[in-house]
Coordinates of C-alpha atoms in Angstrom, one line a residue:
X1 CA 0.1 -0.1 -0.4
X2 CA 2.8 2.3 1.0
X3 CA 4.1 2.0 -3.0
X4 CA 0.2 2.8 -4.1
X5 CA 0.7 6.1 -2.1
X6 CA 3.6 6.8 -3.4
X7 CA 2.8 6.1 -6.9
X8 CA 0.2 8.9 -6.1
X9 CA 2.1 11.4 -5.3
X10 CA 1.1 11.0 -1.5
X11 CA 3.3 10.9 1.5
X12 CA 3.1 10.5 5.5
X13 CA 2.3 14.4 5.4
X14 CA 0.7 15.8 2.3
X15 CA -0.8 19.1 2.0
X16 CA -4.5 19.6 1.7
X17 CA -4.6 23.3 -0.5
X18 CA -4.0 23.5 -4.1
X19 CA -4.1 26.8 -5.7
X20 CA -1.5 26.1 -8.8
X21 CA 1.1 25.4 -5.9
X22 CA 0.8 23.2 -2.7
X23 CA 0.1 24.6 1.0
X24 CA -1.5 24.5 3.9
X25 CA -1.7 26.1 7.0
X26 CA -4.9 25.4 8.8
X27 CA -5.4 22.5 11.6
X28 CA -3.6 18.9 11.0
X29 CA -6.8 16.2 10.1
X30 CA -5.5 12.5 10.0
X31 CA -6.9 10.3 7.1
X32 CA -8.2 6.8 9.5
X33 CA -9.5 4.0 7.1
X34 CA -12.5 2.2 7.9
X35 CA -10.8 -0.8 7.5
X36 CA -9.0 -1.5 10.3
X37 CA -9.2 2.2 12.3
X38 CA -5.7 3.5 11.6
X39 CA -3.7 6.3 10.4
X40 CA -3.1 6.6 6.7
X41 CA -1.8 9.5 6.6
X42 CA -2.5 13.4 7.9
X43 CA -3.3 16.3 6.0
X44 CA -2.5 20.3 6.5
X45 CA -6.0 21.7 6.2
X46 CA -6.9 25.4 4.9
X47 CA -7.1 28.1 7.1
X48 CA -8.9 31.5 6.3
X49 CA -6.1 32.8 4.3
X50 CA -5.8 29.5 2.3
X51 CA -9.2 29.9 1.3
X52 CA -9.2 33.3 0.3
X53 CA -5.9 32.5 -2.0
X54 CA -7.4 29.8 -3.5
X55 CA -10.4 31.3 -4.6
X56 CA -9.2 34.5 -5.8
X57 CA -6.4 32.1 -7.7
X58 CA -9.6 29.9 -9.1
X59 CA -11.4 33.6 -10.5
X60 CA -8.0 34.2 -11.9
X61 CA -8.0 31.3 -13.9
X62 CA -11.1 31.5 -15.0
X63 CA -10.7 34.7 -16.5
X64 CA -8.3 33.3 -18.9
X65 CA -9.9 29.3 -19.3
X66 CA -13.3 31.2 -20.5
X67 CA -11.9 32.8 -23.6
X68 CA -10.0 29.3 -24.4
X69 CA -11.9 27.5 -27.2
X70 CA -14.3 24.8 -26.2
X71 CA -12.7 22.0 -28.0
X72 CA -9.2 22.7 -26.6
X73 CA -10.7 23.1 -23.7
X74 CA -11.4 19.4 -24.4
X75 CA -8.2 18.3 -25.1
X76 CA -7.2 18.8 -21.2
X77 CA -10.5 17.0 -20.1
X78 CA -9.5 14.2 -22.6
X79 CA -5.7 14.0 -21.5
X80 CA -7.3 13.7 -17.8
X81 CA -9.3 11.0 -18.6
X82 CA -6.3 9.2 -20.2
X83 CA -4.2 10.2 -17.0
X84 CA -7.0 8.5 -14.7
X85 CA -7.0 5.4 -16.9
X86 CA -3.2 4.8 -16.1
X87 CA -3.8 5.3 -12.5
X88 CA -6.9 3.7 -12.1
X89 CA -5.5 0.5 -10.1
X90 CA -4.0 2.7 -7.6
X91 CA -6.7 5.4 -7.3
X92 CA -9.1 2.5 -7.2
X93 CA -7.1 1.3 -4.2
X94 CA -6.8 4.2 -2.6
X95 CA -10.5 4.6 -2.8
X96 CA -11.3 1.4 -0.7
X97 CA -8.5 2.1 1.7
X98 CA -9.8 5.2 2.4
X99 CA -13.6 5.0 2.5
X100 CA -14.0 1.2 2.7
X101 CA -16.1 0.2 -0.5
X102 CA -14.6 -3.0 -2.1
X103 CA -12.4 -3.2 -4.7
X104 CA -14.2 -3.9 -7.4
X105 CA -16.4 -0.6 -6.5
X106 CA -13.3 1.5 -5.9
X107 CA -12.0 0.7 -9.3
X108 CA -15.8 1.0 -10.6
X109 CA -16.0 4.6 -9.5
X110 CA -12.6 5.3 -11.1
X111 CA -13.9 4.1 -14.4
X112 CA -17.0 6.4 -14.0
X113 CA -14.6 9.4 -13.9
X114 CA -12.9 8.1 -16.9
X115 CA -16.4 7.6 -18.6
X116 CA -17.1 11.2 -17.6
X117 CA -14.2 12.4 -19.3
X118 CA -15.0 10.8 -22.3
X119 CA -18.7 12.3 -22.2
X120 CA -17.1 15.8 -21.6
X121 CA -14.5 15.8 -24.5
X122 CA -17.4 15.0 -27.4
X123 CA -19.5 17.9 -25.4
X124 CA -16.6 20.1 -26.1
X125 CA -17.7 20.3 -29.2
X126 CA -21.5 20.6 -28.7
X127 CA -22.2 23.3 -26.3
X128 CA -24.7 24.8 -28.7
X129 CA -27.9 26.9 -28.5
X130 CA -31.1 27.5 -30.5
X131 CA -32.2 29.7 -33.5
X132 CA -35.7 30.7 -32.8
X133 CA -38.5 32.3 -35.5
X134 CA -38.7 35.9 -34.8
X135 CA -42.0 37.7 -34.9
X136 CA -40.5 40.6 -36.2
X137 CA -39.3 41.0 -40.1
X138 CA -35.9 41.3 -41.0
X139 CA -35.1 39.8 -37.2
X140 CA -33.4 36.7 -35.7
X141 CA -33.7 35.7 -32.3
X142 CA -31.4 32.9 -30.6
X143 CA -29.5 32.0 -27.7
X144 CA -26.1 30.9 -26.5
X145 CA -24.3 29.7 -23.6
X146 CA -21.1 31.2 -22.0
X147 CA -19.3 29.8 -19.1
X148 CA -20.4 30.6 -15.9
X149 CA -17.6 31.2 -13.2
X150 CA -15.9 29.1 -10.5
X151 CA -18.0 26.2 -9.6
X152 CA -17.8 24.8 -6.1
X153 CA -18.2 21.6 -5.9
X154 CA -18.8 19.9 -1.9
X155 CA -18.6 15.8 -2.3
X156 CA -19.4 13.6 0.3
X157 CA -17.4 10.5 1.8
X158 CA -19.2 7.7 -0.3
X159 CA -18.1 8.4 -3.7
X160 CA -14.9 10.5 -3.0
X161 CA -13.6 11.0 -6.4
X162 CA -16.4 10.1 -9.3
X163 CA -18.6 13.0 -8.1
X164 CA -16.1 15.5 -8.2
X165 CA -15.6 14.5 -12.2
X166 CA -19.0 14.7 -12.8
X167 CA -18.6 18.3 -11.9
X168 CA -15.4 19.3 -12.6
X169 CA -15.0 17.5 -16.4
X170 CA -17.9 19.5 -17.3
X171 CA -17.2 22.5 -15.9
X172 CA -13.9 22.5 -17.4
X173 CA -15.2 22.0 -21.1
X174 CA -17.8 24.8 -20.5
X175 CA -15.2 27.4 -19.9
X176 CA -15.2 27.2 -15.6
X177 CA -13.1 26.4 -13.0
X178 CA -13.6 24.7 -9.9
X179 CA -12.8 24.8 -6.0
X180 CA -13.4 21.5 -4.5
X181 CA -14.1 21.3 -0.8
X182 CA -14.2 16.9 -0.2
X183 CA -15.6 15.5 2.6
X184 CA -13.0 15.4 5.8
X185 CA -13.5 11.5 6.1
X186 CA -11.7 10.9 2.2
X187 CA -9.0 14.1 1.7
X188 CA -5.9 11.4 0.4
X189 CA -8.6 10.8 -2.9
X190 CA -9.2 14.6 -3.3
X191 CA -5.3 15.4 -3.3
X192 CA -4.5 12.5 -5.3
X193 CA -7.1 13.3 -7.8
X194 CA -5.6 17.1 -7.8
X195 CA -2.1 16.0 -8.5
X196 CA -3.1 14.1 -11.2
X197 CA -5.3 17.1 -12.6
X198 CA -2.5 19.4 -11.7
X199 CA 0.0 17.5 -13.8
X200 CA -2.3 17.2 -17.0
X201 CA -2.5 21.1 -17.1
X202 CA 0.7 21.5 -17.0
X203 CA 1.3 19.4 -20.3
X204 CA -1.6 21.2 -21.7
X205 CA -0.5 24.7 -20.7
X206 CA -3.6 25.1 -18.9
X207 CA -3.5 26.8 -15.2
X208 CA -3.8 24.4 -13.1
X209 CA -6.2 26.9 -10.6
X210 CA -8.7 25.6 -12.6
X211 CA -8.8 22.3 -10.5
X212 CA -8.2 24.2 -7.5
X213 CA -8.9 22.1 -4.0
X214 CA -9.7 23.4 -0.4
X215 CA -9.2 20.4 2.3
X216 CA -10.7 22.0 5.3
X217 CA -13.9 21.5 7.9
X218 CA -17.5 22.6 7.0
X219 CA -17.4 25.3 9.1
X220 CA -14.0 27.0 7.4
X221 CA -13.7 26.1 3.8
X222 CA -17.2 25.1 2.8
X223 CA -18.5 27.7 4.9
X224 CA -16.6 30.4 2.9
X225 CA -17.2 28.5 -0.5
X226 CA -21.2 28.9 0.3
X227 CA -21.1 32.6 1.3
X228 CA -18.5 33.6 -1.7
X229 CA -20.4 35.6 -4.7
X230 CA -17.5 34.8 -6.4
X231 CA -19.0 31.4 -6.9
X232 CA -22.1 31.6 -8.7
X233 CA -22.9 27.7 -8.3
X234 CA -22.5 25.4 -5.3
X235 CA -22.8 21.5 -6.1
X236 CA -23.0 20.0 -2.8
X237 CA -23.9 16.5 -2.2
X238 CA -24.7 15.3 1.3
X239 CA -27.7 14.8 3.1
X240 CA -31.0 16.6 3.1
X241 CA -30.3 18.6 6.4
X242 CA -27.0 19.7 5.2
X243 CA -28.7 21.0 1.7
X244 CA -31.8 22.7 3.3
X245 CA -29.2 24.7 5.1
X246 CA -26.5 25.2 2.4
X247 CA -29.3 26.0 0.2
X248 CA -30.6 28.6 2.4
X249 CA -27.1 30.5 2.7
X250 CA -26.7 30.4 -1.1
X251 CA -29.9 31.8 -2.4
X252 CA -29.9 34.5 0.4
X253 CA -26.9 36.1 -2.4
X254 CA -28.9 35.1 -5.2
X255 CA -26.8 31.9 -5.9
X256 CA -27.8 28.9 -7.4
X257 CA -27.3 25.1 -5.9
X258 CA -27.0 22.1 -7.5
X259 CA -28.0 19.5 -4.9
X260 CA -27.7 15.8 -4.7
X261 CA -28.8 14.5 -1.5
X262 CA -30.7 11.8 0.2
X263 CA -32.5 9.1 -0.9
X264 CA -35.2 6.6 0.5
X265 CA -35.0 4.1 -2.6
X266 CA -38.1 1.8 -3.1
X267 CA -38.5 -1.6 -5.2
X268 CA -41.7 -3.0 -5.9
X269 CA -41.8 -6.6 -7.0
X270 CA -45.0 -7.5 -8.5
X271 CA -46.6 -11.0 -8.9
X272 CA -45.4 -11.6 -12.5
X273 CA -41.9 -10.6 -11.4
X274 CA -38.6 -12.8 -12.4
X275 CA -37.7 -12.9 -8.7
X276 CA -34.2 -14.2 -9.7
X277 CA -33.9 -11.2 -11.3
X278 CA -35.3 -9.1 -8.3
X279 CA -33.4 -10.8 -5.9
X280 CA -29.8 -9.8 -7.6
X281 CA -30.6 -6.1 -7.9
X282 CA -32.1 -6.0 -4.4
X283 CA -29.1 -7.6 -2.7
X284 CA -26.8 -5.3 -4.7
X285 CA -28.8 -2.2 -4.3
X286 CA -28.9 -2.6 -0.3
X287 CA -25.6 -4.5 0.5
X288 CA -23.4 -2.6 -2.4
X289 CA -21.0 0.3 -0.6
X290 CA -22.7 -1.6 2.6
X291 CA -25.6 0.4 2.2
X292 CA -23.5 3.6 2.1
X293 CA -25.1 5.2 -1.7
X294 CA -27.5 7.5 -1.9
X295 CA -29.4 5.0 -4.7
X296 CA -29.1 2.2 -1.9
X297 CA -32.0 0.6 -1.8
X298 CA -33.6 1.1 1.6
X299 CA -37.4 -0.4 0.7
X300 CA -39.0 -3.5 -0.6
X301 CA -42.6 -3.5 -1.7
X302 CA -43.2 -6.9 -2.7
X303 CA -46.8 -8.5 -3.8
X304 CA -48.6 -10.5 -0.6
X305 CA -48.3 -13.4 -3.4
X306 CA -44.7 -13.8 -3.9
X307 CA -43.7 -12.3 -0.4
X308 CA -42.6 -15.2 1.2
X309 CA -40.5 -16.3 -2.0
X310 CA -38.7 -12.9 -2.2
X311 CA -38.3 -12.6 1.6
X312 CA -36.7 -16.3 1.5
X313 CA -34.9 -15.7 -1.5
X314 CA -33.2 -12.6 0.4
X315 CA -32.7 -14.1 3.5
X316 CA -30.8 -17.0 1.6
X317 CA -28.8 -14.0 -0.5
X318 CA -27.5 -12.0 2.7
X319 CA -26.9 -15.5 4.6
X320 CA -23.9 -16.0 2.3
X321 CA -22.5 -12.0 2.7
X322 CA -18.6 -12.0 2.9
X323 CA -18.1 -9.4 5.3
X324 CA -14.6 -8.1 5.9
X325 CA -11.3 -6.3 4.5
X326 CA -12.4 -4.8 0.9
X327 CA -9.2 -4.7 -0.1
X328 CA -9.3 -9.1 -0.3
X329 CA -11.0 -10.2 -3.3
X330 CA -13.2 -12.2 -1.6
X331 CA -14.8 -9.5 0.1
X332 CA -18.6 -8.5 -0.5
X333 CA -19.1 -5.9 2.1
X334 CA -16.9 -3.7 3.4
X335 CA -16.9 -1.7 6.3
X336 CA -19.1 1.6 7.2
X337 CA -17.1 4.8 7.6
X338 CA -16.8 5.3 11.2
X339 CA -18.3 4.8 14.6
X340 CA -21.2 7.4 14.0
X341 CA -22.6 5.6 11.1
X342 CA -22.5 2.0 13.0
X343 CA -24.5 3.9 16.0
X344 CA -27.1 5.5 13.3
X345 CA -27.5 2.1 12.2
X346 CA -28.5 0.5 15.6
X347 CA -30.3 3.1 16.8
X348 CA -32.4 2.6 13.5
X349 CA -32.9 -0.5 14.3
X350 CA -33.8 -0.3 18.0
X351 CA -36.4 2.3 16.7
X352 CA -37.9 -0.1 14.2
X353 CA -38.4 -2.5 16.8
X354 CA -40.0 -0.2 19.1
X355 CA -42.2 1.2 16.4
X356 CA -43.7 -2.7 15.7
X357 CA -41.0 -3.5 13.3
X358 CA -39.4 -7.0 13.2
X359 CA -35.9 -7.9 12.3
X360 CA -35.8 -10.3 9.8
X361 CA -31.5 -10.9 9.8
X362 CA -28.4 -9.2 10.4
X363 CA -28.3 -5.7 12.5
X364 CA -25.6 -6.4 14.8
X365 CA -22.0 -4.9 14.9
X366 CA -19.1 -7.2 13.5
X367 CA -16.3 -8.2 16.1
X368 CA -13.7 -9.4 13.5
X369 CA -9.8 -9.7 12.7
X370 CA -10.4 -7.5 9.2
X371 CA -7.8 -9.9 7.6
X372 CA -10.4 -13.1 7.6
X373 CA -13.3 -12.7 5.5
X374 CA -16.3 -13.8 7.4
X375 CA -19.6 -15.1 6.1
X376 CA -22.6 -14.3 8.3
X377 CA -24.0 -17.8 8.2
X378 CA -20.7 -18.8 10.3
X379 CA -22.0 -16.5 13.2
X380 CA -23.8 -16.0 15.9
X381 CA -24.8 -14.0 18.9
X382 CA -22.1 -15.9 20.5
X383 CA -19.3 -16.5 18.2
X384 CA -18.6 -12.7 16.8
X385 CA -21.4 -10.7 16.6
X386 CA -22.7 -7.7 19.7
X387 CA -25.3 -5.3 20.0
X388 CA -23.1 -2.8 22.8
X389 CA -25.7 -0.5 24.7
X390 CA -26.1 3.2 23.8
X391 CA -23.1 4.7 26.3
X392 CA -20.8 2.2 24.5
X393 CA -21.5 2.6 20.7
X394 CA -19.6 6.0 20.3
X395 CA -16.6 4.6 22.6
X396 CA -13.1 4.3 20.6
X397 CA -12.5 0.4 21.5
X398 CA -16.0 -0.4 20.8
X399 CA -15.5 -1.6 17.4
X400 CA -11.8 -3.4 17.5
X401 CA -10.6 -4.1 13.8
X402 CA -12.8 -1.6 12.1
X403 CA -16.5 -0.8 11.7
X404 CA -18.0 -4.1 10.4
X405 CA -21.6 -4.8 10.7
X406 CA -24.3 -7.5 9.5
X407 CA -26.4 -6.2 7.0
X408 CA -30.1 -5.9 8.3
X409 CA -33.3 -6.5 6.6
X410 CA -36.5 -5.7 8.9
X411 CA -40.0 -6.1 8.0
X412 CA -42.1 -3.0 9.2
X413 CA -45.6 -1.3 7.9
X414 CA -45.7 1.5 5.6
X415 CA -46.9 3.5 8.2
X416 CA -43.8 3.3 10.4
X417 CA -42.5 6.5 11.2
X418 CA -38.5 5.2 10.7
X419 CA -39.5 4.1 7.4
X420 CA -39.9 7.6 6.3
X421 CA -36.4 8.2 7.0
X422 CA -32.7 7.2 4.9
X423 CA -30.5 5.6 7.7
X424 CA -27.0 5.2 5.6
X425 CA -26.1 1.7 6.1
X426 CA -27.1 -1.9 4.8
X427 CA -30.6 -1.1 6.4
X428 CA -33.5 -2.8 4.1
X429 CA -36.9 -2.3 4.7
X430 CA -39.7 -5.3 3.9
X431 CA -43.2 -4.2 3.6
X432 CA -45.8 -5.7 1.8
X433 CA -49.4 -4.6 -0.6
X434 CA -52.0 -5.9 -1.9
X435 CA -53.4 -3.6 -5.1
X436 CA -50.9 -1.8 -7.4
X437 CA -52.6 1.7 -6.4
X438 CA -51.1 1.0 -2.9
X439 CA -48.0 -0.1 -3.8
X440 CA -47.3 3.6 -5.6
X441 CA -49.0 5.3 -2.8
X442 CA -46.6 3.5 -0.3
X443 CA -43.5 3.9 -2.6
X444 CA -44.1 7.4 -3.1
X445 CA -45.3 8.5 0.5
X446 CA -41.9 9.4 1.6
X447 CA -40.1 12.9 1.7
X448 CA -37.2 11.7 -0.6
X449 CA -37.1 11.2 -4.1
X450 CA -34.0 10.1 -5.8
X451 CA -34.1 6.6 -7.2
X452 CA -36.7 3.9 -7.8
X453 CA -37.4 0.3 -9.7
X454 CA -40.0 -1.6 -10.7
X455 CA -40.0 -5.8 -11.6
X456 CA -42.6 -6.7 -13.5
X457 CA -43.3 -8.3 -16.7
X458 CA -47.0 -6.3 -17.3
X459 CA -46.7 -4.0 -19.7
X460 CA -49.5 -1.8 -18.1
X461 CA -47.8 -1.9 -14.7
X462 CA -44.3 -0.9 -15.7
X463 CA -46.2 2.1 -17.8
X464 CA -47.9 3.2 -15.2
X465 CA -44.6 3.4 -12.9
X466 CA -43.1 5.4 -15.5
X467 CA -46.1 8.0 -16.4
X468 CA -46.6 10.8 -14.6
X469 CA -48.9 9.1 -11.6
X470 CA -46.4 6.5 -11.0
X471 CA -42.6 6.7 -9.4
X472 CA -42.1 10.6 -8.2
X473 CA -38.5 10.2 -8.7
X474 CA -35.8 11.6 -10.7
X475 CA -35.0 8.0 -11.6
X476 CA -37.3 5.2 -12.4
X477 CA -35.8 1.9 -13.7
X478 CA -38.0 -1.0 -15.0
X479 CA -36.1 -4.5 -14.5
X480 CA -33.4 -2.9 -12.8
X481 CA -32.1 -2.0 -9.8
X482 CA -31.9 1.3 -8.0
X483 CA -28.4 1.4 -8.0
X484 CA -25.6 1.9 -10.4
X485 CA -26.8 4.6 -12.7
X486 CA -24.5 5.2 -16.3
X487 CA -22.7 8.3 -16.7
X488 CA -25.3 9.0 -19.9
X489 CA -28.5 10.1 -18.1
X490 CA -29.2 13.2 -16.2
X491 CA -28.3 12.0 -12.4
X492 CA -30.3 13.5 -9.4
X493 CA -33.9 13.5 -7.5
X494 CA -36.9 15.6 -6.6
X495 CA -38.2 16.2 -3.3
X496 CA -35.9 16.3 -0.5
X497 CA -33.2 14.8 -2.6
X498 CA -32.7 18.5 -4.0
X499 CA -33.7 18.3 -7.7
X500 CA -30.4 18.7 -8.9
X501 CA -29.1 17.2 -11.6
X502 CA -25.3 16.0 -12.8
X503 CA -23.5 13.6 -15.3
X504 CA -25.1 13.4 -18.6
X505 CA -27.9 14.6 -20.7
X506 CA -27.9 18.3 -20.8
X507 CA -26.6 18.6 -17.0
X508 CA -24.1 20.6 -18.8
X509 CA -26.4 23.7 -18.9
X510 CA -26.1 23.7 -15.2
X511 CA -22.4 25.2 -15.4
X512 CA -23.3 28.0 -18.2
X513 CA -25.1 31.2 -18.2
X514 CA -27.7 31.5 -20.8
X515 CA -28.2 34.6 -23.2
X516 CA -30.8 35.3 -25.3
X517 CA -29.9 37.3 -28.4
X518 CA -32.2 39.2 -31.0
X519 CA -30.0 40.7 -34.1
X520 CA -32.1 43.4 -36.5
X521 CA -30.8 42.9 -39.8
X522 CA -33.4 45.4 -41.2
X523 CA -33.8 49.6 -41.8
X524 CA -36.9 49.9 -39.5
X525 CA -37.1 49.4 -35.6
X526 CA -40.6 47.0 -35.1
X527 CA -41.3 46.4 -31.8
X528 CA -42.7 42.9 -30.4
X529 CA -46.3 42.0 -30.1
X530 CA -46.9 44.8 -32.3
X531 CA -46.7 47.8 -30.2
X532 CA -46.6 51.3 -31.6
X533 CA -44.7 53.5 -29.9
X534 CA -44.3 57.8 -31.2
X535 CA -46.9 58.9 -33.6
X536 CA -48.0 57.1 -36.5
X537 CA -44.8 55.6 -37.2
X538 CA -44.3 52.0 -37.6
X539 CA -41.5 51.0 -34.6

């Protein structure tokens, strides 16, 4: 692992601020691996002066970058994609080490960065507006798109590199500079990516400050970005509570926000569903990334006629989950990010029991040597799992070997208050329905609206699910799970999820300002709506 860090330009001590040069005058941050609780490396964070200098440099870089032809900007992004290809294995391994997702998912996240760079390169030659028919003679009406400015990007721990790329690659070809405030749980991933981007900029002659980095606490780096009028757009990923607070602050200065917040994603399984297909999708959606995706499957809504069979298949799959060190190829589920995440899951399980729910499997803390991969079926309450009291949940020594839990399925009623909330952990709620209309009501009756899925071979059910009276989410899938979106489509959700859209389709428009133009190539000055102004002459 030391060799991997060295190849990525990381050491025991790292500067966490980049504005064309590396610095860091703030407090020291320890990057702790959730795999074993050990310190990976230390980071010198930003102080107030670092924040001001970085934003000023990003503004300076933007003023030059915006006049660079878009296809030339695309060349820098093309080379960034190639550099990420070169470092894919090492960067994916770092994602696993610092965040805890398994190696396949770590490398998959880097591949997502590569894919969005490829998408952005093509986009750099297609930043087109419209020509619109004018109602006035000898006039042409059109619209065009201009670079917006400095884009503030605030990312969460669960996708420590991919979400930055969704924003940064598109913003770069659109002519913007980016200031990145990463999660304090994953600063090394951000530093490694920024080093790669800076090297690419040196090779192409671009100002490396178009990819500026501010590692620092939310109350310092994040707050300054949110309040600074030089940043016309803040793109933020995180909890619904964080999004509400941030939106109020940015909108108070009439800035823009692009919010990707919580999800409470459900899968409806109908009588005609292919259960093998449904189980695979639910299993990956609920257990992948240890349930720490915003698109993770949180709820299963199964028809009464197939509920027992579906439940048994899910329980069988859960019993075979191999939990342990995510750096091991045989591991299927790694740790949660920290003790707070474990405590949140345990509190949610205790609460659902108080509200009348029943735990069908899992939901306990796993005491394990992380060098060993364990299967749930080989464990018992006496042989490796325990459930501490509340006052023990956040103790430093509460989780020897890392923050590992067993994924949980709980049978609940849809009206239980806990079902309205997202627990960022492998906690799956199982409920049943009788009529399809009831399933849709249960599906939509939560505050969040990110991702959704239905498994059915009934054409009418599928079409209704995708219709205006169906799923109210930003993502709605048929015979595909809630998690694992492609970069080609716009990503985001409605309601408390924030309404933002990132990645593919026309999400690039977020990073530009629209301008409507009228060109008069005649000798008269007619007014729109047929208005005459000033005597009898037609204006």
